Amino acid sequence: MTGFTFTCTGVRADPYAAGPTLVFRLRITASPGTRVHALALRCQIRIEPARRGYGDTEAEALADLFGERSRWGSSLHPVQFAHVPVMVQGFTGETETDLVVPCTYDMDIASSRYFHAVEEGEVPLLMLFSGTAFTGAGGFQVEPVPWDREATVRMPVKTWQEMVEQHFPGSGWIRLPRDAMDALLAYRSRQALPSWQATVEHLLHTAGERTP
């Protein structure tokens, strides 16, 4: 069976994508002398929160995900980030390819809440690979890519922040069910409020919460 190793050499935000998108650069190495006609890969990406430290402000923002800091010894579990496929063209020895990961800023998604909470430094990610390899010098041989293939990467927090700022400059995004949206729209109309920001601030003020 052909041996494969995977290394992530970098990650960047795609400035030309229609929506928030990260691009991971992968280096793939096969057993010496093996002709790989193609690789059909599946990649699972997980956030490994226990592999970095957090300031007090970050810890407070992460309480919804992991509870109070005193509980983190048992609650700081990996967070699922993405499942993405990628087709790799034929090569012998070693090649590099881009792994394109569409992202969301939906705060109902745990990974988005995590990325929003961290302020600086790096995010530790684990990439887990599986799939099918088509190999052979004189014909095709079909082999599985073992499930234990993985790579680690420490993504700068600023990479995520730059990506989000490109698509949601100076703002955030909240998804609401239709009935809640209709009720909020009716409230805005009754109060003659000029914008959604004014509507939310009015609700916070009425509830006794501090507004920016």
Tab-separated table of C-alpha atoms in Angstrom:
chain	number	residue	atom	x	y	z
A	1	MET	CA	0.000	0.000	0.000
A	2	THR	CA	1.247	3.470	-0.888
A	3	GLY	CA	2.239	5.631	2.058
A	4	PHE	CA	1.027	9.231	2.125
A	5	THR	CA	2.008	12.127	4.367
A	6	PHE	CA	0.263	15.489	4.501
A	7	THR	CA	1.651	18.854	5.570
A	8	CYS	CA	-0.166	22.190	5.701
A	9	THR	CA	2.293	24.896	4.678
A	10	GLY	CA	0.001	27.886	5.159
A	11	VAL	CA	-3.496	29.324	5.172
A	12	ARG	CA	-4.917	32.521	3.718
A	13	ALA	CA	-8.236	34.233	3.152
A	14	ASP	CA	-9.377	34.246	-0.487
A	15	PRO	CA	-9.885	37.926	-1.384
A	16	TYR	CA	-11.815	37.103	-4.570
A	17	ALA	CA	-14.345	34.579	-3.229
A	18	ALA	CA	-18.053	35.447	-3.276
A	19	GLY	CA	-18.364	34.449	0.389
A	20	PRO	CA	-15.982	33.973	3.327
A	21	THR	CA	-13.404	31.405	2.226
A	22	LEU	CA	-10.124	30.091	3.620
A	23	VAL	CA	-7.497	28.429	1.424
A	24	PHE	CA	-5.156	25.893	3.032
A	25	ARG	CA	-1.987	25.001	1.120
A	26	LEU	CA	-1.252	21.264	1.308
A	27	ARG	CA	1.944	19.401	0.539
A	28	ILE	CA	1.318	15.714	-0.219
A	29	THR	CA	4.126	13.173	-0.297
A	30	ALA	CA	3.741	9.606	-1.602
A	31	SER	CA	6.048	6.603	-1.263
A	32	PRO	CA	9.232	7.105	-3.328
A	33	GLY	CA	8.825	6.171	-6.987
A	34	THR	CA	5.056	5.632	-6.784
A	35	ARG	CA	3.054	7.034	-9.678
A	36	VAL	CA	-0.169	8.608	-8.330
A	37	HIS	CA	-2.683	9.204	-11.116
A	38	ALA	CA	-5.166	11.043	-8.860
A	39	LEU	CA	-6.261	11.433	-5.250
A	40	ALA	CA	-9.893	11.817	-4.203
A	41	LEU	CA	-9.532	13.179	-0.692
A	42	ARG	CA	-11.886	14.013	2.154
A	43	CYS	CA	-10.619	16.329	4.839
A	44	GLN	CA	-12.134	16.902	8.267
A	45	ILE	CA	-10.866	20.003	10.073
A	46	ARG	CA	-11.227	20.362	13.839
A	47	ILE	CA	-10.360	23.150	16.245
A	48	GLU	CA	-8.195	21.884	19.122
A	49	PRO	CA	-8.962	24.502	21.828
A	50	ALA	CA	-6.877	22.841	24.564
A	51	ARG	CA	-3.671	23.526	22.608
A	52	ARG	CA	-3.527	27.277	23.330
A	53	GLY	CA	-4.014	29.713	26.194
A	54	TYR	CA	-6.756	32.343	26.614
A	55	GLY	CA	-6.998	35.772	28.179
A	56	ASP	CA	-9.768	36.686	30.606
A	57	THR	CA	-11.851	38.433	27.921
A	58	GLU	CA	-11.537	35.436	25.610
A	59	ALA	CA	-12.438	33.036	28.439
A	60	GLU	CA	-15.587	35.024	29.181
A	61	ALA	CA	-16.609	34.967	25.518
A	62	LEU	CA	-16.021	31.187	25.374
A	63	ALA	CA	-18.162	30.411	28.416
A	64	ASP	CA	-21.152	29.485	26.230
A	65	LEU	CA	-19.064	26.816	24.495
A	66	PHE	CA	-16.960	25.405	27.320
A	67	GLY	CA	-18.410	26.720	30.586
A	68	GLU	CA	-16.417	28.535	33.258
A	69	ARG	CA	-12.626	28.331	33.125
A	70	SER	CA	-12.609	26.139	36.250
A	71	ARG	CA	-14.343	23.380	34.224
A	72	TRP	CA	-12.033	23.501	31.216
A	73	GLY	CA	-10.049	20.470	32.352
A	74	SER	CA	-13.010	18.311	31.295
A	75	SER	CA	-15.004	20.550	28.915
A	76	LEU	CA	-12.395	21.885	26.459
A	77	HIS	CA	-13.265	19.390	23.723
A	78	PRO	CA	-12.425	19.678	19.988
A	79	VAL	CA	-14.842	21.739	17.883
A	80	GLN	CA	-15.850	20.600	14.397
A	81	PHE	CA	-14.948	23.226	11.798
A	82	ALA	CA	-15.384	21.777	8.295
A	83	HIS	CA	-15.694	18.711	6.032
A	84	VAL	CA	-14.379	19.367	2.520
A	85	PRO	CA	-13.484	17.224	-0.524
A	86	VAL	CA	-10.547	17.897	-2.847
A	87	MET	CA	-9.349	16.226	-6.063
A	88	VAL	CA	-5.578	16.143	-6.477
A	89	GLN	CA	-4.019	15.800	-9.928
A	90	GLY	CA	-1.483	13.112	-10.741
A	91	PHE	CA	2.074	13.303	-9.418
A	92	THR	CA	5.115	11.257	-8.535
A	93	GLY	CA	6.854	11.811	-5.228
A	94	GLU	CA	5.429	15.099	-3.984
A	95	THR	CA	2.913	17.769	-4.982
A	96	GLU	CA	1.108	20.783	-3.558
A	97	THR	CA	-2.541	21.735	-3.861
A	98	ASP	CA	-5.088	24.168	-2.403
A	99	LEU	CA	-7.805	23.015	-0.016
A	100	VAL	CA	-10.668	25.517	-0.312
A	101	VAL	CA	-12.883	25.825	2.773
A	102	PRO	CA	-16.105	27.893	2.585
A	103	CYS	CA	-16.836	29.513	5.969
A	104	THR	CA	-19.786	31.031	7.767
A	105	TYR	CA	-20.179	33.851	10.279
A	106	ASP	CA	-23.408	32.370	11.631
A	107	MET	CA	-23.133	32.656	15.436
A	108	ASP	CA	-25.331	29.570	15.867
A	109	ILE	CA	-22.325	27.572	14.610
A	110	ALA	CA	-19.873	26.628	17.364
A	111	SER	CA	-16.751	27.157	15.246
A	112	SER	CA	-17.842	30.699	14.282
A	113	ARG	CA	-18.449	31.544	17.936
A	114	TYR	CA	-15.005	30.231	18.816
A	115	PHE	CA	-13.257	32.248	16.094
A	116	HIS	CA	-15.198	35.358	17.116
A	117	ALA	CA	-14.174	34.922	20.768
A	118	VAL	CA	-10.411	34.653	20.299
A	119	GLU	CA	-8.675	38.002	19.894
A	120	GLU	CA	-5.061	37.310	18.970
A	121	GLY	CA	-2.420	34.643	18.503
A	122	GLU	CA	-3.124	31.423	16.622
A	123	VAL	CA	-5.913	28.852	16.377
A	124	PRO	CA	-4.682	25.226	16.588
A	125	LEU	CA	-6.322	23.104	13.880
A	126	LEU	CA	-6.139	19.380	13.169
A	127	MET	CA	-6.712	18.150	9.612
A	128	LEU	CA	-7.799	14.501	9.239
A	129	PHE	CA	-7.572	12.887	5.808
A	130	SER	CA	-9.175	9.886	4.128
A	131	GLY	CA	-10.172	8.996	0.581
A	132	THR	CA	-9.071	6.993	-2.449
A	133	ALA	CA	-5.781	6.907	-4.350
A	134	PHE	CA	-5.438	5.806	-7.967
A	135	THR	CA	-1.882	4.550	-8.439
A	136	GLY	CA	0.211	2.289	-10.642
A	137	ALA	CA	3.050	2.565	-13.156
A	138	GLY	CA	1.422	0.654	-16.012
A	139	GLY	CA	-2.253	0.863	-15.097
A	140	PHE	CA	-4.688	1.795	-12.350
A	141	GLN	CA	-4.645	0.393	-8.865
A	142	VAL	CA	-7.239	1.625	-6.366
A	143	GLU	CA	-6.059	2.094	-2.776
A	144	PRO	CA	-7.615	3.678	0.304
A	145	VAL	CA	-5.942	6.626	1.968
A	146	PRO	CA	-5.586	5.432	5.593
A	147	TRP	CA	-7.833	7.099	8.158
A	148	ASP	CA	-4.879	7.918	10.416
A	149	ARG	CA	-3.389	10.467	7.990
A	150	GLU	CA	-3.407	13.927	9.580
A	151	ALA	CA	-1.705	17.314	9.664
A	152	THR	CA	-1.624	20.149	12.172
A	153	VAL	CA	-1.693	23.864	11.459
A	154	ARG	CA	-1.743	26.951	13.632
A	155	MET	CA	-3.869	29.508	11.804
A	156	PRO	CA	-3.275	33.153	12.754
A	157	VAL	CA	-6.400	34.672	14.313
A	158	LYS	CA	-5.902	37.717	12.102
A	159	THR	CA	-6.445	35.531	9.011
A	160	TRP	CA	-10.000	34.771	10.157
A	161	GLN	CA	-10.563	38.385	11.203
A	162	GLU	CA	-9.404	39.718	7.815
A	163	MET	CA	-11.686	37.267	5.999
A	164	VAL	CA	-14.735	38.261	8.060
A	165	GLU	CA	-13.959	41.971	7.740
A	166	GLN	CA	-13.799	41.608	3.959
A	167	HIS	CA	-17.375	40.280	3.760
A	168	PHE	CA	-18.960	41.833	6.874
A	169	PRO	CA	-17.029	45.090	7.367
A	170	GLY	CA	-17.597	46.508	10.829
A	171	SER	CA	-20.641	44.306	11.410
A	172	GLY	CA	-21.881	40.831	12.315
A	173	TRP	CA	-24.618	38.514	11.145
A	174	ILE	CA	-27.515	36.881	12.995
A	175	ARG	CA	-29.898	34.290	11.551
A	176	LEU	CA	-33.477	34.451	12.886
A	177	PRO	CA	-36.517	32.246	12.205
A	178	ARG	CA	-39.270	33.902	10.187
A	179	ASP	CA	-41.709	34.338	13.094
A	180	ALA	CA	-39.054	36.059	15.223
A	181	MET	CA	-38.108	38.285	12.269
A	182	ASP	CA	-41.768	39.235	11.712
A	183	ALA	CA	-42.196	40.078	15.404
A	184	LEU	CA	-39.022	42.183	15.361
A	185	LEU	CA	-40.173	44.016	12.239
A	186	ALA	CA	-43.567	44.729	13.843
A	187	TYR	CA	-41.822	46.063	16.962
A	188	ARG	CA	-39.624	48.319	14.843
A	189	SER	CA	-42.677	49.701	13.041
A	190	ARG	CA	-44.628	50.355	16.267
A	191	GLN	CA	-41.685	52.196	17.795
A	192	ALA	CA	-40.921	54.083	14.542
A	193	LEU	CA	-37.260	53.098	14.784
A	194	PRO	CA	-35.062	54.078	11.819
A	195	SER	CA	-32.803	50.984	11.597
A	196	TRP	CA	-32.218	47.432	12.831
A	197	GLN	CA	-29.365	48.719	14.995
A	198	ALA	CA	-31.701	51.216	16.638
A	199	THR	CA	-34.276	48.456	17.135
A	200	VAL	CA	-31.846	46.149	18.930
A	201	GLU	CA	-30.428	49.000	21.013
A	202	HIS	CA	-33.972	50.025	22.011
A	203	LEU	CA	-34.739	46.457	23.101
A	204	LEU	CA	-31.503	46.278	25.100
A	205	HIS	CA	-32.215	49.626	26.735
A	206	THR	CA	-35.746	48.506	27.626
A	207	ALA	CA	-34.315	45.301	29.159
A	208	GLY	CA	-31.836	47.347	31.192
A	209	GLU	CA	-28.804	46.104	29.262
A	210	ARG	CA	-25.903	48.404	28.439
A	211	THR	CA	-25.571	49.331	24.760
A	212	PRO	CA	-22.346	50.356	22.967
